[in-house]
CSV table of C-alpha atoms in Angstrom, one decimal:
chain,number,residue,atom,x,y,z
A,1,MET,CA,96.8,240.8,159.7
A,2,LYS,CA,93.4,239.7,160.9
A,3,ILE,CA,92.7,237.7,164.0
A,4,LEU,CA,89.4,235.9,164.5
A,5,GLY,CA,88.0,234.7,167.7
A,6,VAL,CA,85.1,232.5,168.9
A,7,THR,CA,84.1,232.7,172.5
A,8,ALA,CA,81.7,230.6,174.5
A,9,CYS,CA,81.3,229.6,178.2
A,10,PRO,CA,79.0,227.2,180.0
A,11,SER,CA,76.4,229.8,181.0
A,12,GLY,CA,76.8,231.7,177.7
A,13,VAL,CA,76.7,235.1,179.4
A,14,ALA,CA,79.4,237.0,181.2
A,15,HIS,CA,82.7,235.3,180.2
A,16,THR,CA,81.6,234.8,176.6
A,17,TYR,CA,81.2,238.5,176.1
A,18,MET,CA,84.1,239.6,178.4
A,19,ALA,CA,86.5,237.4,176.4
A,20,ALA,CA,85.2,238.8,173.1
A,21,ASP,CA,85.6,242.4,174.3
A,22,ALA,CA,89.1,241.8,175.7
A,23,LEU,CA,90.3,240.3,172.4
A,24,GLN,CA,88.7,243.1,170.4
A,25,ARG,CA,90.3,245.8,172.6
A,26,ALA,CA,93.7,244.1,172.5
A,27,CYS,CA,93.6,243.9,168.7
A,28,GLU,CA,92.6,247.5,168.4
A,29,LYS,CA,95.5,248.6,170.6
A,30,ALA,CA,97.9,246.5,168.5
A,31,GLY,CA,96.5,247.8,165.2
A,32,VAL,CA,95.3,244.4,164.2
A,33,GLU,CA,92.0,243.7,162.4
A,34,CYS,CA,89.7,241.5,164.4
A,35,LYS,CA,86.3,239.8,164.3
A,36,VAL,CA,84.9,237.8,167.2
A,37,GLU,CA,81.9,235.5,167.1
A,38,THR,CA,80.1,234.9,170.3
A,39,GLN,CA,78.3,231.7,171.0
A,40,GLY,CA,76.3,232.8,174.0
A,41,SER,CA,73.0,232.1,175.6
A,42,ILE,CA,71.1,233.8,172.9
A,43,GLY,CA,72.9,231.9,170.1
A,44,VAL,CA,75.6,232.8,167.6
A,45,GLU,CA,76.2,236.5,167.2
A,46,ASN,CA,78.6,238.3,164.8
A,47,GLU,CA,79.0,235.1,162.8
A,48,ILE,CA,82.4,234.6,161.1
A,49,THR,CA,82.0,234.3,157.3
A,50,THR,CA,83.9,232.2,154.8
A,51,GLN,CA,85.5,235.4,153.6
A,52,ASP,CA,86.6,236.3,157.1
A,53,ILE,CA,88.3,232.9,157.4
A,54,LYS,CA,90.0,233.4,154.0
A,55,ASP,CA,91.4,236.8,155.2
A,56,ALA,CA,92.5,235.6,158.6
A,57,THR,CA,95.9,235.0,160.0
A,58,ALA,CA,94.9,233.0,163.1
A,59,VAL,CA,91.9,232.2,165.3
A,60,VAL,CA,91.5,232.3,169.1
A,61,LEU,CA,89.1,229.7,170.4
A,62,THR,CA,87.9,229.5,174.0
A,63,THR,CA,87.9,226.0,175.5
A,64,ASN,CA,85.3,226.2,178.2
A,65,MET,CA,82.9,224.3,176.0
A,66,PRO,CA,82.9,222.9,172.5
A,67,ILE,CA,82.8,225.6,169.8
A,68,LYS,CA,80.1,225.1,167.2
A,69,ASN,CA,81.4,224.4,163.6
A,70,VAL,CA,85.0,224.5,164.7
A,71,GLU,CA,86.0,222.6,161.5
A,72,ARG,CA,85.6,226.0,159.7
A,73,PHE,CA,89.0,226.9,161.0
A,74,GLU,CA,90.9,223.8,160.0
A,75,ARG,CA,93.5,225.7,157.9
A,76,LEU,CA,94.2,228.4,160.4
A,77,PRO,CA,96.7,228.4,163.2
A,78,LYS,CA,94.7,228.2,166.5
A,79,VAL,CA,95.2,229.5,170.0
A,80,ASN,CA,93.0,227.5,172.4
A,81,LEU,CA,92.5,229.0,175.8
A,82,SER,CA,89.9,229.3,178.5
A,83,ALA,CA,87.7,232.4,178.4
A,84,THR,CA,89.3,233.6,181.6
A,85,ALA,CA,92.8,233.3,180.1
A,86,VAL,CA,91.7,235.4,177.1
A,87,ILE,CA,90.1,238.0,179.4
A,88,LYS,CA,93.3,238.2,181.5
A,89,SER,CA,95.9,237.9,178.8
A,90,ALA,CA,94.4,239.3,175.5
A,91,ASP,CA,97.2,241.8,175.0
A,92,ALA,CA,99.9,239.1,175.3
A,93,ILE,CA,97.9,236.7,173.1
A,94,VAL,CA,97.7,239.2,170.3
A,95,ALA,CA,101.4,240.2,170.7
A,96,LYS,CA,102.4,236.5,170.4
A,97,ILE,CA,100.3,236.0,167.3
A,98,LYS,CA,101.8,239.1,165.8
A,99,SER,CA,105.4,238.1,166.6
A,100,GLN,CA,105.0,234.5,165.3
A,101,LEU,CA,102.7,235.0,162.3
A,102,GLY,CA,102.9,238.7,161.4
């Protein structure tokens, strides 16, 4: 199982990276492969590739602002939440994805 994430927030600083970190830590704890792209104030980092998308089970997208190139994830099940919700509930999000799609 592989979970992808794309995080962004209006200022492109704190919440973008806090949400990415929370999702990565939750996946690690759950034994799930994970890659998170950040769309922050300095641009896109850790960009998700076409191969990443082919290998993925689901994608978590933050909803604080539009995600660039969201159409890349058309075929994947999506979890759309605010960055704050991802920060606060990453473990539960990963557990739910595992139980429903794993």
